[in-house]
Coordinates of C-alpha atoms in Angstrom, one line a residue:
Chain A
X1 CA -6.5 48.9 -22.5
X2 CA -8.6 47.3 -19.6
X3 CA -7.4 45.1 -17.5
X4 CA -9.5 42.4 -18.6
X5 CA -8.1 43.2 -21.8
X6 CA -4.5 43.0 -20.5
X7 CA -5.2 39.6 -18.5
X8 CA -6.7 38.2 -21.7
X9 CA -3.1 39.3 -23.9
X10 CA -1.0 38.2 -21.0
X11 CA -2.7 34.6 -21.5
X12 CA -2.3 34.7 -24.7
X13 CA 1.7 35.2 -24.7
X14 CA 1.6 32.4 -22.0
X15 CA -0.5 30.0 -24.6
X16 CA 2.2 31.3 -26.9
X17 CA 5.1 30.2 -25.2
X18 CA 3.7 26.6 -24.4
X19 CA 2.5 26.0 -27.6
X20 CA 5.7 27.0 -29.8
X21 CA 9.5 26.1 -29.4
X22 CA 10.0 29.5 -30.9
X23 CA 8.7 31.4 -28.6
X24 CA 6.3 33.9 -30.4
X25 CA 6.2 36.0 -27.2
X26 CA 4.5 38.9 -27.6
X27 CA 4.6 40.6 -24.2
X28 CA 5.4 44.2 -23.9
X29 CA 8.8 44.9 -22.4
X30 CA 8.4 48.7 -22.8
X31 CA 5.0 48.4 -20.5
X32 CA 4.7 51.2 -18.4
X33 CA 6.1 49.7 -14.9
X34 CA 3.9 52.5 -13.3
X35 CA 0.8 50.7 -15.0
X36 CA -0.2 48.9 -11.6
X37 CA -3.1 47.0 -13.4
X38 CA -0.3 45.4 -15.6
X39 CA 1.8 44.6 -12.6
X40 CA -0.6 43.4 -10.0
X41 CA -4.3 43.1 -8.7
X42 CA -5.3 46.6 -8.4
X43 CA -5.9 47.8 -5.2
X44 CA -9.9 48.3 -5.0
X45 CA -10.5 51.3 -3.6
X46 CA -14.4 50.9 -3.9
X47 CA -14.5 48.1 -2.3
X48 CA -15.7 46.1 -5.2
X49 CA -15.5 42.5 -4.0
X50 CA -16.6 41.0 -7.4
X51 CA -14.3 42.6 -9.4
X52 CA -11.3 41.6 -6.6
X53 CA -12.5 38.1 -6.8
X54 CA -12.3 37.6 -11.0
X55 CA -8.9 39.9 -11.1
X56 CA -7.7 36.7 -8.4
X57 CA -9.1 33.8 -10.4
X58 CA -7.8 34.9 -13.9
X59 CA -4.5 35.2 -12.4
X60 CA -5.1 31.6 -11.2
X61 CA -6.4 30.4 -14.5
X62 CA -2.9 32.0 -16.1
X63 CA -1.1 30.3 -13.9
X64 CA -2.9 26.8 -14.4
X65 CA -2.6 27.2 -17.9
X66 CA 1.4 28.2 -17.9
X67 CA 1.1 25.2 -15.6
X68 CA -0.5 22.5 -18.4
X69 CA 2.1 23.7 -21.1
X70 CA 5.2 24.0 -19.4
X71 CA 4.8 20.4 -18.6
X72 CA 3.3 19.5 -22.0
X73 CA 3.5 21.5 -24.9
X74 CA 6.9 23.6 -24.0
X75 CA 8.6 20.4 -22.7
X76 CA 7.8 17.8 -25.9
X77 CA 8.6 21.1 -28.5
X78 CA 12.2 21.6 -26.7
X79 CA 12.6 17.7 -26.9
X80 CA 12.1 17.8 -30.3
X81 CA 13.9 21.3 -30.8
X82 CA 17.2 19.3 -29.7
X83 CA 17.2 16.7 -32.3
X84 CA 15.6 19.1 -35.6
X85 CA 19.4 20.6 -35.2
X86 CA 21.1 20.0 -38.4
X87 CA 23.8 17.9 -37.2
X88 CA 21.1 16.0 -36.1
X89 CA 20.6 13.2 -38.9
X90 CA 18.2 11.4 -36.9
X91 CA 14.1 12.5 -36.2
X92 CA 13.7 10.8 -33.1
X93 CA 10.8 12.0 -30.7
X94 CA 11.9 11.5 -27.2
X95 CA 9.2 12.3 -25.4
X96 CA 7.2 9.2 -26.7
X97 CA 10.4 6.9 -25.4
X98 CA 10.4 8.8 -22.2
X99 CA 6.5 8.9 -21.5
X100 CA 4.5 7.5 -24.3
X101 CA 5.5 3.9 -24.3
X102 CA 6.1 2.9 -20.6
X103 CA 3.0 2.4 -19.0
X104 CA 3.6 2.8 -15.4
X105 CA 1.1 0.4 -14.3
X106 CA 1.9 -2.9 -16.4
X107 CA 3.7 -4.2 -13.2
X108 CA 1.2 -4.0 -11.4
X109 CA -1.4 -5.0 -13.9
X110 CA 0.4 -7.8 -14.1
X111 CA 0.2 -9.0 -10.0
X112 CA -3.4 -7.8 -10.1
X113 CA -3.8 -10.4 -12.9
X114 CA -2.4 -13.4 -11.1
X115 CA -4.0 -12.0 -7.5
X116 CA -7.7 -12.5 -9.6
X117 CA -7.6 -15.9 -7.9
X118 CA -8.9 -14.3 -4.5
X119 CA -12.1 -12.9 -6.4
X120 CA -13.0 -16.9 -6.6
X121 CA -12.5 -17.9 -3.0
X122 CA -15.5 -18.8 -1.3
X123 CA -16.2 -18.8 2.4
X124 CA -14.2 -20.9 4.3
X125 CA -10.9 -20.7 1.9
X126 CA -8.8 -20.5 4.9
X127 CA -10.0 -23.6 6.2
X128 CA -11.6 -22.0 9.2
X129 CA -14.6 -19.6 8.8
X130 CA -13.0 -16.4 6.6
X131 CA -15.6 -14.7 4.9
X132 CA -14.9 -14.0 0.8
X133 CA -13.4 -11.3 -0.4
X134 CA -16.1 -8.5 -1.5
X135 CA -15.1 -7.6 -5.2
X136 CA -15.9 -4.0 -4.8
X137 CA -13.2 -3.8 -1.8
X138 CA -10.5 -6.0 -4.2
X139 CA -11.2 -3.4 -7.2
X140 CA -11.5 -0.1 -5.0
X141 CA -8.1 -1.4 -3.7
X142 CA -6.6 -2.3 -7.1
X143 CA -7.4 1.2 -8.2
X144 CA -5.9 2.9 -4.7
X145 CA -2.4 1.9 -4.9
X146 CA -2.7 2.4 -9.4
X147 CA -3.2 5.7 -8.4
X148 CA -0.4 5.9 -5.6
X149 CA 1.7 4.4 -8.3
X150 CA 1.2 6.6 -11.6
X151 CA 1.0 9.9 -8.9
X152 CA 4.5 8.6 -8.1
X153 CA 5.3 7.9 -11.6
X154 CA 4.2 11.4 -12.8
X155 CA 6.0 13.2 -10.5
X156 CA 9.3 11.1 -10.2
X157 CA 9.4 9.2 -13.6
X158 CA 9.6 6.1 -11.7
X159 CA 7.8 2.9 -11.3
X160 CA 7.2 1.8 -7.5
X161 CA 7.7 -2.1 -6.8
X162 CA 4.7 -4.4 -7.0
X163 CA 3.1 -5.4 -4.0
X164 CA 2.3 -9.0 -2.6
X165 CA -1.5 -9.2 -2.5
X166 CA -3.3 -11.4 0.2
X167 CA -6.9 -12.1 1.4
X168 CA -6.8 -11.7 5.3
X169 CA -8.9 -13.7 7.6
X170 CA -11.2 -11.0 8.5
X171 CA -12.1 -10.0 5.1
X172 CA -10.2 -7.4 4.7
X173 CA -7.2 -7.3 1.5
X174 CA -3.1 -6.8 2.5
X175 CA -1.0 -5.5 -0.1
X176 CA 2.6 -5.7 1.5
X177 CA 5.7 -4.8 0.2
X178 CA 9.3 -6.2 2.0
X179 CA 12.2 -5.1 0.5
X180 CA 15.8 -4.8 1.2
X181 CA 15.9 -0.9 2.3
X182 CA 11.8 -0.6 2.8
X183 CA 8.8 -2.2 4.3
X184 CA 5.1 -1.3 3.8
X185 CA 1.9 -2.9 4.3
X186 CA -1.5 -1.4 3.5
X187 CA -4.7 -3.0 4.3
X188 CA -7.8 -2.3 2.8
X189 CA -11.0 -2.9 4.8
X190 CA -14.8 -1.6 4.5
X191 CA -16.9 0.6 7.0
X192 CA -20.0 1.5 5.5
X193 CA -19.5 0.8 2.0
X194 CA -16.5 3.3 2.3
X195 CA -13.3 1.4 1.7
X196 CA -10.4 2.7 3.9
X197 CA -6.4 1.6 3.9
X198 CA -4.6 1.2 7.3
X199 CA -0.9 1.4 6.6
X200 CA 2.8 1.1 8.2
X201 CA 5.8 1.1 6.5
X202 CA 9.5 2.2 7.8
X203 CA 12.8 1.9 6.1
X204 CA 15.6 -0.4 7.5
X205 CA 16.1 -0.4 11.3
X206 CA 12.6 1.0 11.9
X207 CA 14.0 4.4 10.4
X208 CA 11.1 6.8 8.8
X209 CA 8.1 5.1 9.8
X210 CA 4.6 6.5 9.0
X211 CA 1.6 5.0 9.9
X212 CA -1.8 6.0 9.9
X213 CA -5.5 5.6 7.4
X214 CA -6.7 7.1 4.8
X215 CA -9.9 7.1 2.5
X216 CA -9.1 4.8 -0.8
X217 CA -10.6 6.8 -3.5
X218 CA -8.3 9.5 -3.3
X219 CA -4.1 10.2 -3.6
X220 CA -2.6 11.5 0.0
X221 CA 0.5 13.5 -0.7
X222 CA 1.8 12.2 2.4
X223 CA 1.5 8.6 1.9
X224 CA 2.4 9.2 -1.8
X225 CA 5.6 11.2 -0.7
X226 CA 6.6 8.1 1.0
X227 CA 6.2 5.2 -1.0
X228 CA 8.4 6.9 -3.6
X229 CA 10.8 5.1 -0.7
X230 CA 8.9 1.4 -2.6
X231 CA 11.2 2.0 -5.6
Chain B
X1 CA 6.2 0.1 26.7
X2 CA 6.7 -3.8 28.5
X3 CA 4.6 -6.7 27.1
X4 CA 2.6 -8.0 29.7
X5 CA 3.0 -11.8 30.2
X6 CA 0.3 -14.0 31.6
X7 CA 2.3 -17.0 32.0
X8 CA 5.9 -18.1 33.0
X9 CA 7.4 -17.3 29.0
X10 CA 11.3 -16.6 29.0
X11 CA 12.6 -15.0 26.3
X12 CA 13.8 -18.3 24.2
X13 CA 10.4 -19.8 24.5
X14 CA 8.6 -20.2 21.1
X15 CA 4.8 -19.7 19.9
X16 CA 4.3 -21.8 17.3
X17 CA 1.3 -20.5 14.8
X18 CA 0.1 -22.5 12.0
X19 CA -0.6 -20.6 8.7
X20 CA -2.3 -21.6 5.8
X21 CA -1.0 -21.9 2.1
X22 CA -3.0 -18.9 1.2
X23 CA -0.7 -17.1 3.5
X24 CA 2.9 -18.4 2.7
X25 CA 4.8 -16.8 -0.5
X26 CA 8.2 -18.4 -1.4
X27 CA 8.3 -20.4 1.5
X28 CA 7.4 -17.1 4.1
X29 CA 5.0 -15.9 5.4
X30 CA 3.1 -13.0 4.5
X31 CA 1.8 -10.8 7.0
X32 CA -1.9 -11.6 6.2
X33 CA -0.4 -15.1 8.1
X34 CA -0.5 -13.2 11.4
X35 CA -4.3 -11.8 11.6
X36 CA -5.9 -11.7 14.9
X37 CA -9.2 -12.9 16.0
X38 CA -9.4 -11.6 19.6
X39 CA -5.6 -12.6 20.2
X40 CA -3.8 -14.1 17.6
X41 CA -3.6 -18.1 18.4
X42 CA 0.0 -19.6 18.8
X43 CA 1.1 -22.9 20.5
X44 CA 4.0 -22.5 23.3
X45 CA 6.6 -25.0 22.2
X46 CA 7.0 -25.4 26.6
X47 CA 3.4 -28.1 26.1
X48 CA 3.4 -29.4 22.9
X49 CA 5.2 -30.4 19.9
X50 CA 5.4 -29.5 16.1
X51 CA 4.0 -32.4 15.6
X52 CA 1.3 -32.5 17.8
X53 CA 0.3 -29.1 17.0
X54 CA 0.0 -29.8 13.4
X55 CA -2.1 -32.8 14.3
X56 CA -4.5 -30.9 16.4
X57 CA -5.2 -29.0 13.0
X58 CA -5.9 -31.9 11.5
X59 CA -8.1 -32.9 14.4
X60 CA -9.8 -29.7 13.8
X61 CA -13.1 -29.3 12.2
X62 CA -14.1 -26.6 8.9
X63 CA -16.9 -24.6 9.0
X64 CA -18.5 -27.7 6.5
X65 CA -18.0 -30.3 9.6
X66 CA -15.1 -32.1 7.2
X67 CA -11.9 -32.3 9.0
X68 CA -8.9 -30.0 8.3
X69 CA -6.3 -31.2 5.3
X70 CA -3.0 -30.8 7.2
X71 CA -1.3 -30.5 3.8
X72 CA -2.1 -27.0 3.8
X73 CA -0.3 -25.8 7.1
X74 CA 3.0 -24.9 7.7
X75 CA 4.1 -24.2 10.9
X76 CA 6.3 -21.1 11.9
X77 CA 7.8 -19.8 15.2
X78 CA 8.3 -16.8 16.9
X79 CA 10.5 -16.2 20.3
X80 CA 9.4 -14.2 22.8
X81 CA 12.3 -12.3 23.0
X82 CA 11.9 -11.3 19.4
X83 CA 7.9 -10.7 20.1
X84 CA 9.2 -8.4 23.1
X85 CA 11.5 -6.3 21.2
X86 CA 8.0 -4.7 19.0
X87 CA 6.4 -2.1 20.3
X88 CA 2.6 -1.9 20.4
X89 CA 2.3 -5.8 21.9
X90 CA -0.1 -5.5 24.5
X91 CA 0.0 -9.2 26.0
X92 CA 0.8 -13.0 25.7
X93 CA -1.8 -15.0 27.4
X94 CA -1.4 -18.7 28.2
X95 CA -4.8 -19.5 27.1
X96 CA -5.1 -23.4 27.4
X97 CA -8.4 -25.1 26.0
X98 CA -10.0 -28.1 28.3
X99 CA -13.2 -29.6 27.3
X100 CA -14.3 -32.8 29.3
X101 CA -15.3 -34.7 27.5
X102 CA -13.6 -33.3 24.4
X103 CA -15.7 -32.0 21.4
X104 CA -15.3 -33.4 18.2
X105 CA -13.9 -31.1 15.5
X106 CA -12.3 -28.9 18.2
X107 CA -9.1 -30.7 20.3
X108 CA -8.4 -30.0 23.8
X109 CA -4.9 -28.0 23.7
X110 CA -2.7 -27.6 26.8
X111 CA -0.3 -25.0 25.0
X112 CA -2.7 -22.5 23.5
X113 CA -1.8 -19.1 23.7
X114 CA -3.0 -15.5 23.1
X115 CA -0.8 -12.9 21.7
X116 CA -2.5 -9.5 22.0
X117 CA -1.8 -6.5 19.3
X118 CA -3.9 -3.7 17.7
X119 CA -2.2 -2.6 14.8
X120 CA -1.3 -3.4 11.0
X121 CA 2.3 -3.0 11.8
X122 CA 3.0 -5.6 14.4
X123 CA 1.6 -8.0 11.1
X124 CA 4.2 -6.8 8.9
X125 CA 6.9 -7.5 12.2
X126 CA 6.1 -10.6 12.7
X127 CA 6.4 -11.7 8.9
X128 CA 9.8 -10.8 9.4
X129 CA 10.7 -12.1 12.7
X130 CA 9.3 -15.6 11.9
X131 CA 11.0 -18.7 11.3
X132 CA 9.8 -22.0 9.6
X133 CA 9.7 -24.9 11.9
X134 CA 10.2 -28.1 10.3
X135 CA 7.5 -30.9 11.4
X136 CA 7.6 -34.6 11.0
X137 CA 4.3 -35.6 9.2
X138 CA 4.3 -38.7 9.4
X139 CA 4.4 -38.7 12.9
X140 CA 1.3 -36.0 12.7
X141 CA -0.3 -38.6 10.4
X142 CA 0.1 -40.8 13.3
X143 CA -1.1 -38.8 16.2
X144 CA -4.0 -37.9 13.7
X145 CA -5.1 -41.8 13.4
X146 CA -4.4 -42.4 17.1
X147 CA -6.8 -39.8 18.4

């Protein structure tokens, strides 16, 4: 068998073991352990980069895929598994209670709702000479910390506090949370059409702090990793 | 690192800085309340009043040339000493404003003040560290009329 060959059943058996509670694993336990193309990247004694590089990435692409099922195929079948026993006189899918139904972001959607106010202020709402608040800044905002708070969601199964949301005088949008055991504040500002979030937070008796900026459009595991603290 | 302190400010004094409605949430201020413009303006309680502070708002000209509505300022103080305690202050200035003769739309005021900070953080501080202040307004309506 080639080793392509061998990659391609070794995905298979993975797909297998996501995709069905029973496990209809067909790997080989009486493989050769000798067989080095079975156990590892062969070692390319010709020098033939090409072939190194695709042996790498279809060990990446198993893994990715093992990845993908083991947190939704394998996990959901298993879930179900429990309750088909027969002392079991109920069907009940728990994944859906767990996962399906709460949707991490109706908090939010909620204060983003009664924050569309600031879309409508004109220049001068503070009384003094504040400039309005650019939509494209409030939405690229809105859709920053959603993205902070399902990342935290998917990886904690928790939903993160809502912020306060407030125009600043300069333009620029504050979204502050002050809780008992954690403070934060992030503001959003724009440089170049590029919208940027300048943020401190710390837990009680300025414990933990982090503080720094970070391009909105994308998830920082750093910054993520902390507000799991907004809970 | 020490504050630096351009005028004589012990650690009991208090700035007074006005913040609009947009700013206060459940009677507090948010930390959008504390944005600085330069220095962040504050009134040191040592020359003026709550009530004449809040009447110098209302004194105050908007950007359309109609004066301020006082209504929609509440006053809050911070003390020094509490101000001190943050790191990443820089300076408080005693900043007063003279014009002779005064303009119209902007009030002379002996107490101004200039508190000097950089970062995001020393906004979310001084949401925390800041106290309402009540004000007789009445008595601003009064100063207001006699001006």
């Amino acid at each position: 068998m080639s080793m392509t060959q061998k990659l391609n059943s070794t995905i298979r058996s993975v797909e297998d073991c996501g995709l069905h509670p029973n496990y209809k694993n067909d790997f080989d336990l009486n493989n050769n352990f000798s067989d080095q193309t079975v156990y590892g990247t062969p070692i390319d004694i010709e020098g033939n980069e090409y072939q190194k590089k695709e042996s790498v990435d279809k060990f990446a692409d198993i893994y990715t895929k093992f990845d993908n099922h083991i947190q939704v195929g394998s996990i959901r079948g298993h879930l179900k598994g429990i309750v088909y026993r027969p002392h079991s006189y109920k069907i009940h899918d728990f994944w859906e209670d767990i996962f399906d139904r709460q949707n991490p972001l109706d908090l939010f959607n909620q204060t983003i709702s009664k924050s569309k106010y600031i879309l409508e202020l004109e220049k001068g709402w503070d009384d003094a000479d504040a400039p309005r608040i650019e939509p494209l800044l409030f939405n690229t905002a809105c859709k920053c910390i959603s993205n902070y708070i399902e990342s935290i969601y998917k990886e904690k199964f928790f939903v993160i506090q809502s912020p306060e949301i407030a125009p600043v005088a300069d333009g620029s949008l504050d979204f502050s949370w002050q809780l008992d055991n954690a403070r934060m504040l992030i503001n959003f500002r724009s440089f170049n059409e590029e919208v940027f979030a300048y943020f401190y937070g710390d837990l009680k008796d300025n414990k933990i702090p982090i503080k720094g900026n970070v391009p909105a459009k994308e998830v920082f595991e750093h910054l993520m990793k902390w507000m799991q603290y907004l809970k | 690192m020490d504050v630096k302190l351009n005028g004589e400010f012990s650690d009991n004094c208090v700035l007074i800085r006005n913040s609009h409605k947009q700013y206060i949430k459940n009677a507090k201020p948010l930390p959008a309340a504390f944005s600085p413009d330069g220095g962040m303006s504050t009134d040191w309680d040592k020359y003026t009043t709550p009530e004449e502070s809040l009447a110098r708002i209302g004194l105050t000209t908007k950007i359309n040339g109609e004066l301020k509505n006082t209504d929609f300022f509440n006053l809050f103080g911070l003390k020094v000493g509490d101000i001190k305690m943050i790191e990443g202050v820089n300076s408080i200035d005693f900043t007063p404003i003279f014009h002779n003769p005064q303009i119209y739309g902007k009030p002379n005021n002996p107490s101004h003040s200039d508190v000097h900070y950089v970062d995001v953080e020393l906004r979310l501080k001084f949401s925390e560290i800041a106290f309402p202040i009540n004000v007789d307004r009445s008595a601003v309506s009064l100063i207001i009329s006699q001006s």
